[in-house]
Tab-separated table of C-alpha atoms in Angstrom:
chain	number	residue	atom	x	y	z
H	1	UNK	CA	3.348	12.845	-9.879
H	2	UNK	CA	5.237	12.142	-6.659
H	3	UNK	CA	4.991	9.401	-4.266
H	4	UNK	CA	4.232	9.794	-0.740
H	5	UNK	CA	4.424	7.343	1.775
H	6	UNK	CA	3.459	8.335	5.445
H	7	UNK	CA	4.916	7.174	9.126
H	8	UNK	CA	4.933	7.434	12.593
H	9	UNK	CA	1.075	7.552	13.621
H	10	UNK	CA	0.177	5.712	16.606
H	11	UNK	CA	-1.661	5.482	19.982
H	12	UNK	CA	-0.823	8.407	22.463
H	13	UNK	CA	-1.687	9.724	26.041
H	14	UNK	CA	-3.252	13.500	25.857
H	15	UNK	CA	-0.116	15.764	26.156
H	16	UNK	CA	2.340	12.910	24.883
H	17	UNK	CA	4.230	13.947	21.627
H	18	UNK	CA	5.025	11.812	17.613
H	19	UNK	CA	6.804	12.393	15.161
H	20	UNK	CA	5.356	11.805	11.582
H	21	UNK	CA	7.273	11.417	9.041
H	22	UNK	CA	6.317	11.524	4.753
H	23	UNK	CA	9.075	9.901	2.318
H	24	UNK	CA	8.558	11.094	-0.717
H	25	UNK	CA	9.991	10.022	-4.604
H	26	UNK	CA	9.461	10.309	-8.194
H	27	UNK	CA	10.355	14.356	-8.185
H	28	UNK	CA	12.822	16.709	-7.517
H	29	UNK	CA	11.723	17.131	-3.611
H	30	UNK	CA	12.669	20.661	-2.833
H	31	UNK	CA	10.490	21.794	-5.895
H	32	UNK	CA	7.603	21.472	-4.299
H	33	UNK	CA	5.111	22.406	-1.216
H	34	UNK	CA	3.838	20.105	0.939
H	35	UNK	CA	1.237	19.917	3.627
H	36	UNK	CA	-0.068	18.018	6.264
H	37	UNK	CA	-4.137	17.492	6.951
H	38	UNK	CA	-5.866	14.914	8.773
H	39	UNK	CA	-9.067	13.769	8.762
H	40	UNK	CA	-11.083	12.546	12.092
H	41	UNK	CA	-13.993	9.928	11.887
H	42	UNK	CA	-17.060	11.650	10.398
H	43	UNK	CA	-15.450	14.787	9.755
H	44	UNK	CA	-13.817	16.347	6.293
H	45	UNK	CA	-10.197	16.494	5.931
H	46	UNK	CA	-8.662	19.480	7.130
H	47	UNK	CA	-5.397	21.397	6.837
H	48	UNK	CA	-3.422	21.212	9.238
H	49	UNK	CA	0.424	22.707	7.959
H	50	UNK	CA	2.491	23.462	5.180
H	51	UNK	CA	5.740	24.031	4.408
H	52	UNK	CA	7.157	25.745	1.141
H	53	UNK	CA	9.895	23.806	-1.403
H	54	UNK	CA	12.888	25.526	0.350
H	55	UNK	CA	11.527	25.253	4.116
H	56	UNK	CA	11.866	28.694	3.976
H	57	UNK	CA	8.180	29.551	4.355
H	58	UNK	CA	5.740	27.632	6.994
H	59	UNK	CA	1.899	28.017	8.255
H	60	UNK	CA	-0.784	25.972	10.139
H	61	UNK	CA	-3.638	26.301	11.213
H	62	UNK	CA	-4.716	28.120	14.400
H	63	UNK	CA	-5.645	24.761	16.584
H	64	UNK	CA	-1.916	23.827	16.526
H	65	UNK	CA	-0.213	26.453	16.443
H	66	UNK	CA	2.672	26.224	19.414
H	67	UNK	CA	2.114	22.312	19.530
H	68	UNK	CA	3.366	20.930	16.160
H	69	UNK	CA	6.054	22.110	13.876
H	70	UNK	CA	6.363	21.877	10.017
H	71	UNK	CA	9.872	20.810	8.699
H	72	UNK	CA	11.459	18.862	5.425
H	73	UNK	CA	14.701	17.729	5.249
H	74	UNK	CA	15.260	17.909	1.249
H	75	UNK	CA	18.880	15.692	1.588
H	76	UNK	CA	16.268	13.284	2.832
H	77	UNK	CA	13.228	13.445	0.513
H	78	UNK	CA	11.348	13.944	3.621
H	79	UNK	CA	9.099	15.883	5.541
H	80	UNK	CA	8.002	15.801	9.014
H	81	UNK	CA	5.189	17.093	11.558
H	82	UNK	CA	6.904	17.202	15.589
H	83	UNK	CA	3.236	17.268	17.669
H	84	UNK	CA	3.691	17.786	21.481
H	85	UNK	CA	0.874	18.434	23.691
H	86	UNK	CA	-1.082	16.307	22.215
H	87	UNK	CA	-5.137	15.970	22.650
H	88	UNK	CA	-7.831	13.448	22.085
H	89	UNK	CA	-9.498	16.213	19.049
H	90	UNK	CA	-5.682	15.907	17.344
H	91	UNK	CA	-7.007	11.961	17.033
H	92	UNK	CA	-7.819	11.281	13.167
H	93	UNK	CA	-5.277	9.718	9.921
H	94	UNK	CA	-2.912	12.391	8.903
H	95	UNK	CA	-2.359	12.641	5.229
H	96	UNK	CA	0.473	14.421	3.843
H	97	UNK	CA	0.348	15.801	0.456
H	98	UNK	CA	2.105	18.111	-2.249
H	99	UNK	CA	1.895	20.545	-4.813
H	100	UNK	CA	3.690	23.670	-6.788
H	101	UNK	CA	2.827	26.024	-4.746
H	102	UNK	CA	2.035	27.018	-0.815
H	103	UNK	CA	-1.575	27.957	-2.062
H	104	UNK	CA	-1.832	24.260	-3.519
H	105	UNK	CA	-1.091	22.383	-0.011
H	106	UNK	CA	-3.375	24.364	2.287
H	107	UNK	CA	-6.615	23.460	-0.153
H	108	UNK	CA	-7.694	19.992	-0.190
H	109	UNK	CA	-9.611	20.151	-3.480
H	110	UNK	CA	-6.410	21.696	-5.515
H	111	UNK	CA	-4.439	19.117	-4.449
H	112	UNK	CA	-4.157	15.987	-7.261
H	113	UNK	CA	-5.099	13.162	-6.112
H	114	UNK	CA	-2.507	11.099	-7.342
H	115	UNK	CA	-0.594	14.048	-4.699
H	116	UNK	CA	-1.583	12.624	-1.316
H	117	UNK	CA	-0.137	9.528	0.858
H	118	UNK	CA	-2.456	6.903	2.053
H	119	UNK	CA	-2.322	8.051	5.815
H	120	UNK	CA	-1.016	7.356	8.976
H	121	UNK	CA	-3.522	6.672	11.871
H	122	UNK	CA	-2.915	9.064	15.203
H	123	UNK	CA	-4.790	7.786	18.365
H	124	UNK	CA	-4.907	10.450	21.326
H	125	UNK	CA	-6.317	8.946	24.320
H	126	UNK	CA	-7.268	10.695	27.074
C-alpha cells in the first residue's frame, strides 16, 4: 500500500486559484497512477483527474477542464492539482488516490481503500 497525505485546501473567492498538493510514501512513486476526486456535502465522490506513473499521460473530467491541471513531480513523491477559476460547485474535500493503472484512478470503487488520503477541505465562496 502507499501512503497519501493531502494539502493545500482552503477557503477561496469564486475565480481565486490553490494549489493542492498529495505526498505520498511507502512505494516506488512513479510506478503508479494517481487521481484526484472530491466529494461535496450530500453528493458521491467523483473523479475529478488523473495522471499516469510517468506524467506522461493526463485526463479530467469535463467540468474542469481548462481550470485545473494534473501534475506529479516523482523527485518529490508528489502530486499536485493547480485550480484557477475557481467556483462555489468546485467546493467539497478533495481526495487524492492511487493505483496500477490509469483505469484504476478514474473509478472510485477499484481504488483500495487503504489507496486514498484522508482529504483536504476546498471552500469556494461566492
Amino acid at each position: 500500500q502507499v501512503q497519501l497525505v493531502e494539502s493545500g485546501g482552503g477557503l477561496v473567492q469564486a475565480g481565486g486559484s490553490l494549489r493542492l498538493s498529495c505526498a505520498a510514501s511507502g512505494r516506488t512513486f512513479s510506478t503508479y497512477a494517481m487521481g484526484w476526486f472530491r466529494q461535496a456535502p450530500g453528493k458521491e465522490r467523483e473523479f475529478v483527474a488523473a495522471i499516469s506513473g510517468s506524467g506522461g499521460i493526463t485526463y479530467s473530467t469535463a467540468s474542469v477542464k481548462g481550470r485545473f491541471t494534473i501534475s506529479r513531480d516523482n523527485a518529490k513523491n508528489t502530486m499536485y492539482l493547480q485550480m484557477s477559476s475557481l467556483k462555489p460547485e468546485d467546493t467539497a474535500v478533495y481526495y487524492c488516490a492511487a493505483g496500477d493503472t490509469m483505469r484504476v484512478v478514474t473509478t472510485p470503487k477499484l481504488i483500495r481503500s487503504g489507496d486514498w488520503g484522508k482529504g483536504t477541505l476546498v471552500t469556494v465562496s461566492s
